[in-house]
Amino acid sequence: MPQTYGLELEMVGLTHSEIAAAIETVEEATFAGSFGYHGSRRLGLRHARMDGSHNDCRWVTETDSSLSCRITGKTAEIVSPILHGQAGLAHARRIMKAVVRAGGKVNKTCGTHVTMGVANCSARFVRMGEAAKARVAGRIYELYDYFWDAICSLVAPSRRNNSYCSRPNTRWISGGMKFGVGTKAHYQANLHNMCDRGAVNLNNFRSSGIIEFRMHNGTLNGQKISNWAMLQHRIVSWACNTAPMDFRNFEQSLDGLFEMVNVNAQLRTALLERAAETSPVTPTQRSWA
């Protein structure tokens, strides 16, 4: 089953109608309307499938009061349909390129959210009971905390101490951090404590099997977002399909993260190049009780 993705691209510099015109230049894409904050969800357009049909490749824009642009005053969030696997990410790259050609930009108020359907990553996940599924979510939540500095090195400084994508708060977890080897019962009991709108948003995990990754800075560079999305895919696939392993057996570095979740050489090179572009990360401390 191909991994499914959803993208929310926060941007500045274009009106909603200018974005619409840019999207309509891309083959197989349809602009389905402009909405208020989360307005398209109520009409079900967020869940339109991208299956190759022109009418199903529906993109929308929404307003977001967290965005600002002193130069033009023009802000918007572009919301994708459900994107399927590598073909879906390639389609998104074409959309982003068209928006850039039209004059779209990002600034420090912008972020990029990647939503993933976990059930589409693994047939094994579909067969799991509720407790086993909670352990998948808990392992991802703890992974983000354990490798926090490494993940921060892949994003702009504006996203490292940002209330919209905060570090997972493992202090809320009864019994403390288990470094990926907690029991199913432990993660199931604590899943509600992991449901927040931080770097890893699990609010829709229990009901829909969806995880939103909110850490990445605003960008209209399709390749950067593809690489980021593929890293999240590796993390989700690892959490679903591998036996429990103790994070403490791996260095809290990109190399340690890549080794643990089995990132391939090509993606590894691209992500290391991305880390070299960003500002150095100031190491943080976490006391695990």
XYZ file of C-alpha atoms in Angstrom:
289
model
C 0.000 0.000 0.000
C 1.464 3.414 -0.900
C 1.962 5.873 1.931
C -0.598 8.683 1.973
C 0.384 12.273 2.666
C -1.407 15.545 3.154
C 0.369 18.914 2.971
C -0.453 22.287 4.481
C 1.795 24.911 2.883
C 1.754 28.249 4.697
C 2.927 31.044 2.418
C 2.885 34.777 1.703
C 3.002 37.068 -1.319
C -0.052 35.920 -3.286
C -3.800 36.342 -2.956
C -6.011 33.283 -2.888
C -7.130 33.984 -6.447
C -3.506 34.260 -7.625
C -2.761 30.901 -5.992
C -5.808 29.436 -7.693
C -4.568 30.594 -11.090
C -1.146 29.061 -10.439
C -2.614 25.707 -9.356
C -4.834 25.525 -12.427
C -1.726 25.597 -14.653
C -0.677 22.188 -13.339
C -1.969 19.190 -15.269
C -4.529 17.088 -13.352
C -4.874 19.702 -10.587
C -8.101 21.489 -9.710
C -8.545 24.483 -7.452
C -11.634 23.751 -5.357
C -12.071 27.038 -3.515
C -10.932 29.422 -0.779
C -12.107 28.969 2.795
C -11.718 30.349 6.273
C -9.548 28.684 8.895
C -10.091 24.895 8.561
C -13.187 25.678 6.488
C -12.539 23.020 3.855
C -12.640 20.258 6.474
C -16.303 20.881 7.088
C -17.022 20.281 3.404
C -14.993 17.083 3.273
C -12.581 18.415 0.647
C -9.565 17.581 2.818
C -10.320 13.942 2.202
C -10.583 14.070 -1.597
C -8.547 11.243 -3.077
C -5.809 11.750 -5.612
C -6.258 8.776 -7.930
C -5.381 10.315 -11.304
C -8.826 11.765 -11.961
C -8.740 15.503 -12.730
C -11.721 16.149 -10.482
C -10.133 14.354 -7.536
C -6.856 16.335 -7.454
C -8.536 19.146 -5.550
C -6.405 21.779 -3.858
C -7.831 24.540 -1.678
C -6.633 27.595 0.217
C -7.542 28.637 3.732
C -6.925 31.678 5.904
C -4.645 31.447 8.945
C -4.325 34.301 11.418
C -0.869 33.119 12.549
C 0.587 34.261 9.203
C 1.702 37.829 8.486
C 3.497 39.695 5.714
C 4.378 43.353 6.221
C 5.425 43.822 2.594
C 2.295 42.683 0.745
C -0.206 41.737 3.444
C -1.050 38.656 1.351
C -1.056 35.343 3.252
C -2.633 31.935 2.714
C -2.389 28.265 3.546
C -2.493 25.868 0.612
C -4.074 22.512 1.476
C -3.455 19.453 -0.666
C -5.754 16.520 -1.440
C -4.626 13.140 -0.151
C -1.386 12.366 -1.985
C -0.430 8.775 -2.703
C 3.193 7.695 -2.491
C 5.978 9.031 -4.695
C 3.557 10.016 -7.470
C 1.652 12.177 -5.020
C 4.791 13.913 -3.786
C 5.851 14.548 -7.397
C 2.453 16.131 -8.062
C 2.918 18.374 -4.991
C 6.340 19.451 -6.240
C 4.753 20.609 -9.500
C 2.172 22.630 -7.562
C 4.854 24.267 -5.424
C 6.932 25.136 -8.479
C 3.904 26.779 -10.117
C 3.197 28.814 -6.980
C 6.812 30.003 -6.828
C 6.705 31.036 -10.499
C 3.607 33.098 -9.694
C 5.469 34.951 -6.919
C 4.741 32.869 -3.829
C 7.211 33.120 -0.931
C 7.584 32.142 2.720
C 8.766 33.999 5.807
C 9.419 33.165 9.457
C 5.712 33.073 10.297
C 5.205 30.150 7.911
C 5.375 26.450 8.617
C 4.772 23.285 6.595
C 2.658 20.480 8.044
C 2.819 16.917 6.741
C -0.087 14.642 7.645
C 0.292 10.898 7.200
C -2.220 8.064 7.191
C -0.483 5.449 9.309
C -2.774 2.635 8.206
C -1.517 3.116 4.649
C 2.062 2.482 5.718
C 1.689 -1.049 6.982
C -0.751 -3.920 6.606
C 0.522 -5.023 9.984
C -0.798 -1.825 11.572
C -4.291 -2.519 10.220
C -4.325 -5.873 12.037
C -3.185 -4.391 15.373
C -5.402 -3.987 18.410
C -5.871 -0.627 20.099
C -3.060 -1.164 22.619
C -0.546 -2.105 19.914
C -1.556 0.933 17.855
C -1.050 3.141 20.915
C 2.475 1.746 21.227
C 3.178 2.824 17.629
C 2.108 6.370 18.491
C 4.074 6.373 21.735
C 7.282 5.214 20.078
C 7.040 8.043 17.526
C 6.312 10.588 20.265
C 9.302 9.438 22.317
C 11.540 9.270 19.238
C 10.922 12.954 18.549
C 11.876 13.795 22.116
C 14.985 11.610 22.243
C 16.331 12.812 18.869
C 15.048 16.381 19.294
C 18.334 18.178 18.580
C 18.989 15.993 15.535
C 15.536 16.738 14.117
C 15.977 20.445 14.886
C 19.071 20.432 12.678
C 16.831 19.707 9.674
C 14.626 22.782 10.095
C 15.112 26.542 10.281
C 15.848 28.132 13.689
C 12.387 29.731 13.672
C 10.835 26.269 14.182
C 13.056 25.031 17.003
C 11.484 26.995 19.835
C 8.076 27.591 18.362
C 4.826 27.114 20.277
C 3.163 25.784 17.106
C 5.587 22.850 16.922
C 6.851 22.361 20.466
C 8.933 19.470 21.702
C 6.959 16.446 22.932
C 6.349 16.883 26.655
C 7.278 13.536 28.128
C 6.972 14.976 31.649
C 3.221 14.503 31.233
C 3.693 10.771 30.741
C 2.859 8.688 33.794
C 5.818 6.446 34.562
C 8.238 8.552 32.552
C 9.894 8.019 29.200
C 10.361 4.380 28.208
C 12.830 4.990 25.350
C 10.706 3.014 22.910
C 10.412 -0.186 24.950
C 7.356 0.511 27.107
C 4.550 -2.001 27.297
C 1.464 -1.692 25.148
C -0.518 -0.936 28.295
C 1.841 1.928 29.207
C 1.425 3.659 25.865
C -2.318 3.040 25.742
C -2.787 4.559 29.202
C -0.766 7.618 28.230
C -1.948 8.233 24.670
C -4.288 11.036 25.755
C -1.286 12.834 27.312
C 0.460 12.798 23.936
C -2.412 14.463 22.064
C -1.334 18.054 21.544
C -0.577 20.323 18.613
C 3.181 20.240 19.012
C 5.816 18.878 16.639
C 3.935 15.560 16.605
C 0.155 15.982 16.605
C -1.671 12.794 17.600
C -5.118 14.331 18.094
C -6.601 12.352 15.185
C -4.585 9.189 15.705
C -7.098 7.256 17.791
C -10.098 8.122 15.600
C -8.534 8.107 12.116
C -5.028 6.659 12.332
C -3.543 10.008 11.267
C -0.380 11.733 12.517
C 0.496 15.334 11.692
C 4.168 16.341 11.700
C 4.328 20.124 12.242
C 8.050 20.747 12.670
C 9.215 21.868 9.235
C 9.650 25.543 8.438
C 7.686 27.172 5.662
C 9.032 26.280 2.241
C 7.894 26.054 -1.363
C 10.902 23.895 -2.233
C 9.255 20.656 -3.261
C 12.364 18.526 -2.916
C 12.965 19.634 0.673
C 9.423 18.707 1.623
C 9.641 15.394 -0.246
C 12.792 14.500 1.698
C 11.179 15.545 4.977
C 8.039 13.532 4.180
C 10.108 10.465 3.315
C 11.941 10.722 6.648
C 8.591 10.770 8.457
C 7.583 7.750 6.384
C 10.675 5.891 7.575
C 9.879 6.826 11.190
C 6.265 5.656 10.888
C 7.250 2.450 9.087
C 9.858 1.718 11.766
C 7.317 2.263 14.554
C 4.803 -0.062 12.877
C 7.041 -2.878 11.698
C 10.043 -3.343 13.974
C 10.362 -4.997 17.339
C 10.740 -2.664 20.337
C 14.281 -1.349 20.652
C 15.879 0.920 23.235
C 16.741 4.355 21.827
C 19.681 4.549 24.226
C 21.529 2.060 22.015
C 21.796 4.869 19.411
C 23.562 8.212 19.502
C 21.257 11.244 19.775
C 22.439 12.452 16.386
C 21.225 12.328 12.799
C 23.474 9.329 12.211
C 21.907 7.583 15.203
C 18.387 8.396 14.005
C 19.130 7.292 10.447
C 20.634 4.017 11.657
C 17.681 3.254 13.935
C 14.922 3.870 11.378
C 16.976 2.531 8.439
C 17.212 5.593 6.185
C 18.620 4.717 2.762
C 21.841 6.225 1.421
C 20.215 8.627 -1.043
C 17.816 10.120 1.516
C 20.564 10.190 4.128
C 22.789 12.267 1.833
C 19.974 14.709 1.048
C 19.099 15.190 4.717
C 22.720 15.687 5.755
C 23.033 18.326 3.049
C 19.933 19.996 4.456
C 21.435 19.966 7.963
C 24.567 21.627 6.608
C 22.412 24.500 5.287
C 20.768 25.335 8.611
C 22.213 27.169 11.597
C 23.900 25.037 14.273
C 21.626 23.699 16.991
C 22.308 24.614 20.604
C 22.176 21.325 22.532
C 19.233 21.032 24.909
C 18.962 19.065 28.086
C 16.119 16.805 29.159
C 15.862 15.158 32.523
C 14.016 11.861 32.130
C 12.344 10.793 35.340
